[in-house]
Short mmCIF file of N, CA and C in Angstrom, two decimals:
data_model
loop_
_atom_site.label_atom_id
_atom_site.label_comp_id
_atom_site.label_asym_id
_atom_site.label_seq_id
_atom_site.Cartn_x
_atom_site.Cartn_y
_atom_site.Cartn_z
N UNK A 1 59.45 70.34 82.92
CA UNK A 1 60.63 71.15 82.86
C UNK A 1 60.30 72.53 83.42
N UNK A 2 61.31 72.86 84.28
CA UNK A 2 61.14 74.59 84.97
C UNK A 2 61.09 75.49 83.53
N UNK A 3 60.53 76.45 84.43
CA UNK A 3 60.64 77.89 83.33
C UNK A 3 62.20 78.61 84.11
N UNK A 4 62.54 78.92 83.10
CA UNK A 4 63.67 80.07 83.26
C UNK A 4 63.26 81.40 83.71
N UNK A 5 64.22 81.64 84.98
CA UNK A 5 63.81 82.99 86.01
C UNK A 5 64.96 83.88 85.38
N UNK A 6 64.13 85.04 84.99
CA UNK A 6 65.29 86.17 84.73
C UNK A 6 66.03 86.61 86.39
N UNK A 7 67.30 86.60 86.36
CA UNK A 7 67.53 86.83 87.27
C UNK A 7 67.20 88.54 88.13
N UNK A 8 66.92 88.50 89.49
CA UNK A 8 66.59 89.46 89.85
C UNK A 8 67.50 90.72 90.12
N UNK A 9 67.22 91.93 89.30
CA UNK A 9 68.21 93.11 89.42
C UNK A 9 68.17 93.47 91.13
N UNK A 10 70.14 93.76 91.10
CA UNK A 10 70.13 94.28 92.70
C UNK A 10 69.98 95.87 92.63
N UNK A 11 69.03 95.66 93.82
CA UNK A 11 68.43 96.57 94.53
C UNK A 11 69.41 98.17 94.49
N UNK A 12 68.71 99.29 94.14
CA UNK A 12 69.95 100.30 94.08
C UNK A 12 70.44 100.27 95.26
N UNK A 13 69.87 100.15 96.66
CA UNK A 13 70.32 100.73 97.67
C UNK A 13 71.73 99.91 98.04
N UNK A 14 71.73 98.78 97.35
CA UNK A 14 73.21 97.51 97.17
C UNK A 14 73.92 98.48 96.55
N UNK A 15 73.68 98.80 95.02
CA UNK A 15 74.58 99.29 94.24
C UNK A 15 75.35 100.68 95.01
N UNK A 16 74.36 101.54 95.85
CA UNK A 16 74.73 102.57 96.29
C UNK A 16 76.08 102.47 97.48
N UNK A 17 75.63 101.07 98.35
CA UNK A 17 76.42 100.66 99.13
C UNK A 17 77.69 100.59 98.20
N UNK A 18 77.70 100.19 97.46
CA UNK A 18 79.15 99.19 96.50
C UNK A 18 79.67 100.79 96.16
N UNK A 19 79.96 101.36 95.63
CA UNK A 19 80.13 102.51 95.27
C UNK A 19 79.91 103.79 95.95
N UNK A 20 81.32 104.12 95.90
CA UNK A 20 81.04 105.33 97.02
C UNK A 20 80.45 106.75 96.59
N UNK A 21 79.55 107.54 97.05
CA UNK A 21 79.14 108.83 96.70
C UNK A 21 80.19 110.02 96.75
N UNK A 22 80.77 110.08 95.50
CA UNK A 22 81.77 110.75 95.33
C UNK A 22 81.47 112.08 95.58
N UNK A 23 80.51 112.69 95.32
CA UNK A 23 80.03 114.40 95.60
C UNK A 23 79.79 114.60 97.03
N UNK A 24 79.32 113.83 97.84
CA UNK A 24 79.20 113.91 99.31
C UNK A 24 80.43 113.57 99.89
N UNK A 25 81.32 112.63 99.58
CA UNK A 25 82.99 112.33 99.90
C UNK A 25 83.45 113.75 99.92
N UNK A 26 83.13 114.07 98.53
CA UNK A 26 84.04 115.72 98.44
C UNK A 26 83.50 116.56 98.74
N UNK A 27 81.83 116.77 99.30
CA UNK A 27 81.87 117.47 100.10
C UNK A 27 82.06 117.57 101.68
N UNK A 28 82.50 116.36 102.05
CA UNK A 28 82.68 116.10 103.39
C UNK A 28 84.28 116.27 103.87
N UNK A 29 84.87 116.20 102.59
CA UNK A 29 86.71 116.59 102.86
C UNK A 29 86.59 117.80 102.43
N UNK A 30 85.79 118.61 101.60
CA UNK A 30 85.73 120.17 101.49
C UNK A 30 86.18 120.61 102.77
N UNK A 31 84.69 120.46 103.84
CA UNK A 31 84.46 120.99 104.48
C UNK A 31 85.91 121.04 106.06
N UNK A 32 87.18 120.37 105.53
CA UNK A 32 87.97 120.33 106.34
C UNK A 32 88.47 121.43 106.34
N UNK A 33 88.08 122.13 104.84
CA UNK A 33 88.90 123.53 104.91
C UNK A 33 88.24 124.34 105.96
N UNK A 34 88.74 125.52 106.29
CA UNK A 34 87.97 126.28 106.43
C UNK A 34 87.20 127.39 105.90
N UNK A 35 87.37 127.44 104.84
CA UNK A 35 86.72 127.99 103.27
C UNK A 35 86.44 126.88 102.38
N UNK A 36 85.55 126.22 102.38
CA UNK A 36 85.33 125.22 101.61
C UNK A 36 85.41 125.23 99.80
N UNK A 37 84.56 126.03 99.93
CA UNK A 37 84.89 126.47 98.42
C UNK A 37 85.98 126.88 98.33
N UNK A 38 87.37 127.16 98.87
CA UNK A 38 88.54 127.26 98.36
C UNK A 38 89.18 126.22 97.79
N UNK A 39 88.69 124.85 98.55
CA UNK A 39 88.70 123.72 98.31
C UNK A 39 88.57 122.67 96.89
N UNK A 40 86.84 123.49 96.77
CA UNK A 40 87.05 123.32 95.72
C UNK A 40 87.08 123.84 94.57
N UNK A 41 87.84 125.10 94.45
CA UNK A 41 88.42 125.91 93.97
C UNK A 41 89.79 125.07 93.59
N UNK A 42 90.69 124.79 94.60
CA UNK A 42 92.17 124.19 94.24
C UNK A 42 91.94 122.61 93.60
N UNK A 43 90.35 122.22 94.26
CA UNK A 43 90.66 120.55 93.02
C UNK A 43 90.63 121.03 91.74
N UNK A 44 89.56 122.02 91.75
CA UNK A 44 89.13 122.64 89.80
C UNK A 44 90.50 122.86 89.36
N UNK A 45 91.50 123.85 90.15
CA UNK A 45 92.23 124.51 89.29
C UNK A 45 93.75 123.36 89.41
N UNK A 46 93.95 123.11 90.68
CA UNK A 46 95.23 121.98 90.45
C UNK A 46 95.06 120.40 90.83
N UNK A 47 93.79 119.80 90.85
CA UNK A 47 93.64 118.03 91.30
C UNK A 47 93.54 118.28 92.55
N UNK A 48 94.39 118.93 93.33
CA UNK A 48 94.55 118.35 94.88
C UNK A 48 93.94 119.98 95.22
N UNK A 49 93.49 119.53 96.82
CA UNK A 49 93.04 120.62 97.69
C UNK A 49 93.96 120.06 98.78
N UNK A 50 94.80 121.78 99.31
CA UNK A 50 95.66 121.42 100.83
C UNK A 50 94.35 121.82 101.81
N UNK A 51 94.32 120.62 102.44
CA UNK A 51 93.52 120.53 103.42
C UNK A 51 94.66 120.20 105.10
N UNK A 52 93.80 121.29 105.97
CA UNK A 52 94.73 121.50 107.11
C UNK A 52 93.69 120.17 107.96
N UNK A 53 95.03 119.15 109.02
CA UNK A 53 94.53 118.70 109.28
C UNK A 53 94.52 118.75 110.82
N UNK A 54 93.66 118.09 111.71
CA UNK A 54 93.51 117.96 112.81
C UNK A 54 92.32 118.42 113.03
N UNK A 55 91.17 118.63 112.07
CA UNK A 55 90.03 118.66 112.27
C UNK A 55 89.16 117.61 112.58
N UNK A 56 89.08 117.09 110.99
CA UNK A 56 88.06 116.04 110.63
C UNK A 56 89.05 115.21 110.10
N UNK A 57 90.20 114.85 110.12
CA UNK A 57 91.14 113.73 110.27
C UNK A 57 92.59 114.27 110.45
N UNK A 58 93.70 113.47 110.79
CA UNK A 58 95.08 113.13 110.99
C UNK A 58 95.35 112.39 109.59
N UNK A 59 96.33 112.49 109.20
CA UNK A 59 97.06 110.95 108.86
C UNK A 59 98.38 110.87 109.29
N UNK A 60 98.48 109.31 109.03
CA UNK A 60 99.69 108.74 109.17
C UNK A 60 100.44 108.60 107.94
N UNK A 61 101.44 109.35 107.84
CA UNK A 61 102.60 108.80 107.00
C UNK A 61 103.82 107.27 107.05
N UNK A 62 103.14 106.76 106.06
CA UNK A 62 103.76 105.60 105.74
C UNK A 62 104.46 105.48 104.47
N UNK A 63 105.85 105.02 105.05
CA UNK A 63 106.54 104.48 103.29
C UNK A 63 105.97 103.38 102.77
N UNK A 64 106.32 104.13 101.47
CA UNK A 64 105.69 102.98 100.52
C UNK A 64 106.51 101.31 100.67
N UNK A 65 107.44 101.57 101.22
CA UNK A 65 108.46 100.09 101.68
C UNK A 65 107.93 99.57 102.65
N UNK A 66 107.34 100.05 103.75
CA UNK A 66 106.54 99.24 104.48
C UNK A 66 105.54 98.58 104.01
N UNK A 67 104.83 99.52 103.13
CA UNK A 67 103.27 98.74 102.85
C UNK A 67 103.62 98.02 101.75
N UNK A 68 104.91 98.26 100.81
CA UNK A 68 104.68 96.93 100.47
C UNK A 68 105.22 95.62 100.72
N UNK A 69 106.06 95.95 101.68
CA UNK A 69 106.37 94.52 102.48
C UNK A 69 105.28 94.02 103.35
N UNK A 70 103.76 95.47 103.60
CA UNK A 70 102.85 94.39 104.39
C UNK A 70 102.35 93.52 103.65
N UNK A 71 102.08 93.92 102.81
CA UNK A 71 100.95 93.88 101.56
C UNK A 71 101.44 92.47 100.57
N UNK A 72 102.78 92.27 100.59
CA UNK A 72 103.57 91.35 100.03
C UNK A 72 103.44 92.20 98.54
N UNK A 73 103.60 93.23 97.84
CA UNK A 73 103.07 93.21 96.53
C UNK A 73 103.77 95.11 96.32
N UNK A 74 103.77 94.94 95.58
CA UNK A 74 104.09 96.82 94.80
C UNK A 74 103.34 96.72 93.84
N UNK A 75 102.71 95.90 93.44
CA UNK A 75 101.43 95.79 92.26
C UNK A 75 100.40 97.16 92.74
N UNK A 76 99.96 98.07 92.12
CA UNK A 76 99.34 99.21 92.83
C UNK A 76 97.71 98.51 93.09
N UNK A 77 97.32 97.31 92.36
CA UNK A 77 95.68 97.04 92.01
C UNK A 77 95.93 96.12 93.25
N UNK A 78 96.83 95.28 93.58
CA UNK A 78 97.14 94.75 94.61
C UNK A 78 97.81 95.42 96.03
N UNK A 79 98.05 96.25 95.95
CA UNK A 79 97.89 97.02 97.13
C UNK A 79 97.16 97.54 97.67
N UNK A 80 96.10 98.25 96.44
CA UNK A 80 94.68 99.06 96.96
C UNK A 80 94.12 98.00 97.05
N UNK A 81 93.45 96.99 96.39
CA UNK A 81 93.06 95.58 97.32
C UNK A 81 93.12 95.36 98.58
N UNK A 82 94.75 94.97 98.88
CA UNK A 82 94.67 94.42 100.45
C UNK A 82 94.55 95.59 101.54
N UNK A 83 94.90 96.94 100.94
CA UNK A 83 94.44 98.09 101.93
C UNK A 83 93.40 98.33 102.19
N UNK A 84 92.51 98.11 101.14
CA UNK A 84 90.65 98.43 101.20
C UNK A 84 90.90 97.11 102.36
N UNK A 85 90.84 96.25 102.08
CA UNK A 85 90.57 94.53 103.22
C UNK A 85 91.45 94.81 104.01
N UNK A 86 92.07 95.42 104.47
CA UNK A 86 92.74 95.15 106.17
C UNK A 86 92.33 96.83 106.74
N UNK A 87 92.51 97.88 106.12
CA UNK A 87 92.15 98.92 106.99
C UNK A 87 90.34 99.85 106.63
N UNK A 88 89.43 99.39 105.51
CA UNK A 88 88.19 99.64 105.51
C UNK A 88 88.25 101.04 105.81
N UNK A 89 89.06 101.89 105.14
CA UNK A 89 88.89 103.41 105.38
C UNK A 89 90.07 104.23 103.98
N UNK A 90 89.88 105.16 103.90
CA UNK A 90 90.55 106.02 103.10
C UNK A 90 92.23 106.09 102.89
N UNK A 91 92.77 105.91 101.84
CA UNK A 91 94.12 105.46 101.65
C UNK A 91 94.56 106.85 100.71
N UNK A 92 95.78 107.62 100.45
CA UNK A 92 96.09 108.85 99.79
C UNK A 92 97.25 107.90 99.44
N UNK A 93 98.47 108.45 98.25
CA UNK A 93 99.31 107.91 97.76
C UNK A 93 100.11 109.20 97.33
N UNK A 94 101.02 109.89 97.57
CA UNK A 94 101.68 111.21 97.37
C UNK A 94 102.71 110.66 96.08
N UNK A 95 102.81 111.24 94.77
CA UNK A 95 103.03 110.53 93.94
C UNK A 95 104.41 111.63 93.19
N UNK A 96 104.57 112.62 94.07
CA UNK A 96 105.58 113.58 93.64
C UNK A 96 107.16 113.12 93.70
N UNK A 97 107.19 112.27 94.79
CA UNK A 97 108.98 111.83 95.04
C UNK A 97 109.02 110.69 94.94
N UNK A 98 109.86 110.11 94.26
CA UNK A 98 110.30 108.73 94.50
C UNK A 98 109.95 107.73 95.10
N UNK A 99 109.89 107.72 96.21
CA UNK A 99 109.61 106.69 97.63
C UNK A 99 107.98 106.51 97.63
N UNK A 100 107.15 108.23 97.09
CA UNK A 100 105.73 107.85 97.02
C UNK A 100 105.43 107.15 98.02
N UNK A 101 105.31 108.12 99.72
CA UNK A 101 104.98 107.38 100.65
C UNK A 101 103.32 106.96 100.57
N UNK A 102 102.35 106.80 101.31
CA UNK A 102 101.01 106.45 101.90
C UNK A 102 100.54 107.55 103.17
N UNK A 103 99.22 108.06 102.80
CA UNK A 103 98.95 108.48 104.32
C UNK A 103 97.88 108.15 104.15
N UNK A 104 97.60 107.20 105.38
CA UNK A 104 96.41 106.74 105.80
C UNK A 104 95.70 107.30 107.17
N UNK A 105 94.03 107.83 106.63
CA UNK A 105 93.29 109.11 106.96
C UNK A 105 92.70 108.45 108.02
N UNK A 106 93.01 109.20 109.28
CA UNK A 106 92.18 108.64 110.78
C UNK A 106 91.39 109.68 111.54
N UNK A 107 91.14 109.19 112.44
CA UNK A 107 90.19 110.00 113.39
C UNK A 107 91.37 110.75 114.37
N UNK A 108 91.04 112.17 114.11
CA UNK A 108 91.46 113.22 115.00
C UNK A 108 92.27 112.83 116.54
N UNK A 109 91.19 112.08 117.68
CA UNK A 109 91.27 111.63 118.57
C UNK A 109 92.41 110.14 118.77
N UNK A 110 92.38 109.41 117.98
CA UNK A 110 92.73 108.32 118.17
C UNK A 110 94.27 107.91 118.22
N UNK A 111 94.59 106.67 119.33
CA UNK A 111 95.53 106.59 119.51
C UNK A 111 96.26 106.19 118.57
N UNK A 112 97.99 106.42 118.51
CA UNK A 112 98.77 106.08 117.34
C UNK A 112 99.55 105.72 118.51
N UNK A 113 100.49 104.13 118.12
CA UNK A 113 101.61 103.70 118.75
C UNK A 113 102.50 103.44 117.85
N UNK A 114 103.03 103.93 116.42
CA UNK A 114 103.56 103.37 115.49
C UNK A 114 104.65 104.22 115.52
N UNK A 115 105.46 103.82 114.95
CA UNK A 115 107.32 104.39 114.32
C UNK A 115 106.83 105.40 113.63
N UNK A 116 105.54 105.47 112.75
CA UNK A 116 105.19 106.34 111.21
C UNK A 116 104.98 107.34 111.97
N UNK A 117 105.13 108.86 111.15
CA UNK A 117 104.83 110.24 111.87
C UNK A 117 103.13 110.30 111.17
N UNK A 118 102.92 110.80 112.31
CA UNK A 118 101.22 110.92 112.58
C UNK A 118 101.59 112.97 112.39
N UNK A 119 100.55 112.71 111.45
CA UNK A 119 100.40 114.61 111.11
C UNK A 119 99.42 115.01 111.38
N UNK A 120 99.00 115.87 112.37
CA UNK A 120 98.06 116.11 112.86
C UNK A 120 97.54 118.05 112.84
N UNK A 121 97.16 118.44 113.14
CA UNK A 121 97.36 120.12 113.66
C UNK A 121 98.26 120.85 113.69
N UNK A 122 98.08 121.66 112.64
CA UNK A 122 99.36 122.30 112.27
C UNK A 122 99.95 122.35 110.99
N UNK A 123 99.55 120.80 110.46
CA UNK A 123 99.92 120.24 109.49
C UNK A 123 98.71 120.08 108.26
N UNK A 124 99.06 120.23 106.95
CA UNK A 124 98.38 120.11 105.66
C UNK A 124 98.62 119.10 104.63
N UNK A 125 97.62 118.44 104.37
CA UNK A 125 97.63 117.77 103.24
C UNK A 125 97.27 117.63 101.50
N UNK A 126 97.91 117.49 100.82
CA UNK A 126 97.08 117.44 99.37
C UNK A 126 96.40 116.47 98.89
N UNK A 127 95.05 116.77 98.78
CA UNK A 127 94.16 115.42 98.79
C UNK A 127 93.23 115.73 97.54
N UNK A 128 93.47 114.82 96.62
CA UNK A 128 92.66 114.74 95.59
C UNK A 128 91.55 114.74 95.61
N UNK A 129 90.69 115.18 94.79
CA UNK A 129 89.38 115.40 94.79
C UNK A 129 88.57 113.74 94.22
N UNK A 130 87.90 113.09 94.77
CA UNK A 130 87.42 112.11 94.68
C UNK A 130 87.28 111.71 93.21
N UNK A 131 87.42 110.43 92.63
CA UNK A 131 87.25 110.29 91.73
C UNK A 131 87.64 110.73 90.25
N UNK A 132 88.85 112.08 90.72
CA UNK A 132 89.43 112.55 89.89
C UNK A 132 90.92 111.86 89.57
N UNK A 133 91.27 112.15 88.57
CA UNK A 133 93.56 111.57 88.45
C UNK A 133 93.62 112.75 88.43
N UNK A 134 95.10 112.31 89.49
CA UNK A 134 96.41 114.14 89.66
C UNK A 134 97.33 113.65 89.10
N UNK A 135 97.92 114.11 89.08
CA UNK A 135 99.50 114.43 88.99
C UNK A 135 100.31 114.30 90.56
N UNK A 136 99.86 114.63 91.26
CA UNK A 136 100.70 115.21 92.53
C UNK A 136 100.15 113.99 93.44
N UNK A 137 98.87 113.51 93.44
CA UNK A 137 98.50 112.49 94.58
C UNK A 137 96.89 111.68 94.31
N UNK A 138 97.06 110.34 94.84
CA UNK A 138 95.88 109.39 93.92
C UNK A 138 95.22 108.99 95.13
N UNK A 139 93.91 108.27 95.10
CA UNK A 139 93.65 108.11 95.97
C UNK A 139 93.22 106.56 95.66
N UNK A 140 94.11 105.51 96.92
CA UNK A 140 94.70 104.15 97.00
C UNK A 140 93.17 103.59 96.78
N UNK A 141 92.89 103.96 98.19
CA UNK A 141 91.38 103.57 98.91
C UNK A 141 90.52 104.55 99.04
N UNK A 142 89.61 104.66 98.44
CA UNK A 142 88.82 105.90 98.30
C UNK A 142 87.75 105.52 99.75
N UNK A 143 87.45 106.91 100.31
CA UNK A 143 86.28 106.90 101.81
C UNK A 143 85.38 105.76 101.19
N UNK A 144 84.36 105.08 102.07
CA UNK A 144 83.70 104.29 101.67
C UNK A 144 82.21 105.20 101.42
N UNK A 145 82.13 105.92 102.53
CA UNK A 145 81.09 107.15 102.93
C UNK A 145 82.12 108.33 103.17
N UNK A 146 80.61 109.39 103.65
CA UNK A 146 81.41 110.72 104.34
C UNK A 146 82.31 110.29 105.87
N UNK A 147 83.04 110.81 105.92
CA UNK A 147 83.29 111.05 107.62
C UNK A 147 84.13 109.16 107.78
N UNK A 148 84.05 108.64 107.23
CA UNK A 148 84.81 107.23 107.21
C UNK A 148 86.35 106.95 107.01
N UNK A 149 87.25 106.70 108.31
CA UNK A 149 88.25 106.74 108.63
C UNK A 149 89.02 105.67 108.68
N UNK A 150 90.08 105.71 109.26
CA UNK A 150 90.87 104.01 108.93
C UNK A 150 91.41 104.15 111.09
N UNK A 151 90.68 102.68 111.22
CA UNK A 151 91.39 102.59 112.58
C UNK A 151 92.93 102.21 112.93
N UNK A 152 93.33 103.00 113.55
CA UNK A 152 94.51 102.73 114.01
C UNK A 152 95.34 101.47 114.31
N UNK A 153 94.04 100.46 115.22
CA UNK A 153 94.71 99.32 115.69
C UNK A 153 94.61 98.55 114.44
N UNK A 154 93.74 98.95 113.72
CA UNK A 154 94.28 97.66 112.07
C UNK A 154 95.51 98.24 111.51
N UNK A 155 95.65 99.48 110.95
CA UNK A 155 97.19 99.93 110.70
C UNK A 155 98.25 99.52 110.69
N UNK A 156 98.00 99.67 113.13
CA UNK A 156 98.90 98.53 113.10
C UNK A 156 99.22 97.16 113.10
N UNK A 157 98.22 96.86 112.99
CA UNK A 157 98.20 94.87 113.17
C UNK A 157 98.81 95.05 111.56
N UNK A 158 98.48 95.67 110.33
CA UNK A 158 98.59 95.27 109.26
C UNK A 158 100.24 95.39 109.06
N UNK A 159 101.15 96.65 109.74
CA UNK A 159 102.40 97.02 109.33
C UNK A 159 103.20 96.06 110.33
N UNK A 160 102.53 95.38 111.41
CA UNK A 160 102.99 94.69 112.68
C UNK A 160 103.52 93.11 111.65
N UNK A 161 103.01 92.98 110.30
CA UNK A 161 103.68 91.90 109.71
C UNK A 161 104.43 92.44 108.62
N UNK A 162 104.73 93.65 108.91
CA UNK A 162 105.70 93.84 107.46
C UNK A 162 107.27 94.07 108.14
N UNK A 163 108.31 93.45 107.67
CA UNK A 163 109.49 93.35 108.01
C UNK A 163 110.03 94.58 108.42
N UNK A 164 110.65 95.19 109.02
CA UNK A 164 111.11 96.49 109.65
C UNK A 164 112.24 96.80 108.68
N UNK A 165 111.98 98.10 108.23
CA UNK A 165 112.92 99.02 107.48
C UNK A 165 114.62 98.82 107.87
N UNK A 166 115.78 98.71 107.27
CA UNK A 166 116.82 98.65 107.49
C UNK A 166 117.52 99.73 108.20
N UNK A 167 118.15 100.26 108.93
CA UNK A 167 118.44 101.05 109.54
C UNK A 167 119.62 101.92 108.75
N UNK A 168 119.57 103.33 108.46
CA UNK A 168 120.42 103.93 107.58
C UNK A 168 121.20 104.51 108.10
N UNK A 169 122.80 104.21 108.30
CA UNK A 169 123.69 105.03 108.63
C UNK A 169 124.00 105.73 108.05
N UNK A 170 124.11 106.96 108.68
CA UNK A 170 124.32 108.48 108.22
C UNK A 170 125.86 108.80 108.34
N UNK A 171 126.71 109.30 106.88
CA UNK A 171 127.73 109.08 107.15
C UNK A 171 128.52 110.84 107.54
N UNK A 172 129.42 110.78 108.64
CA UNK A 172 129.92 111.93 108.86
C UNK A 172 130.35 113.01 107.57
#
């Protein structure tokens, strides 16, 4: 008869992979400010830091009606699910109005062909401080690493199966 093998503990550098380094995340979206420590100054004092973007990312604004017609689901554990698995980058959730759109965090440079308004330069965001709960905005899909973005062409392949928004007539 075999002897019984304790099974072998995984390796930290696995565990480190699985779990994202939340202090280097936040210091890597600090540094979008241009006073960093103001940064994190506004997570200490209100959850979110407005971070100006067109630096070290864009996002895309998405309704929450799209993604969850991509997603098939408004389940929130099931949404951050299939968003981590189809776009492998950073997901925000603006949690102040109703509709609670999505902006999903990209690379500066990269092309956008979508209906969604792409906010880029010029424009500011409120972005929770990693690993923390707001009030004002959550974060769906947290960075996996520093500097880790969501590509565009998955975006759109992912919203390219969600049924198209109804068209709202505006009445005189």
């Amino acid at each position: 008869m075999g002897e019984a093998v304790a099974p072998e503990p995984v390796p930290r550098s696995i565990e480190r992979e699985q779990s994202p380094d939340r202090g280097a995340i936040a210091d890597w979206l600090a540094r979008a400010h241009p006073v960093p420590r103001q940064a994190v100054s506004e997570w200490s004092n209100h959850g979110v830091a407005l971070l100006p973007l067109g630096r070290r990312f864009d996002a895309i604004r998405v309704p929450s009606e799209r993604v969850h017609a991509a997603v098939g689901s408004d389940v929130p554990e099931t949404v951050a699910a299939a968003l981590a698995e189809w776009l492998h980058g950073p997901v925000i959730r603006d949690l102040r109005s109703g509709p609670s759109p999505y902006y999903v965090l990209v690379a500066p440079d990269s092309r956008w062909q979508g209906d969604e308004e792409r906010l880029g330069t010029g424009s500011h965001l409120g972005v929770p401080r990693p690993g923390r709960v707001s009030m004002l905005a959550c974060w769906v899909v947290l960075p996996p690493f520093p500097g880790s973005l969501c590509a565009t062409a998955r975006l759109r392949a992912l919203l390219d199966i969600a049924e198209p928004l109804p068209l709202r007539t505006v009445q005189p």
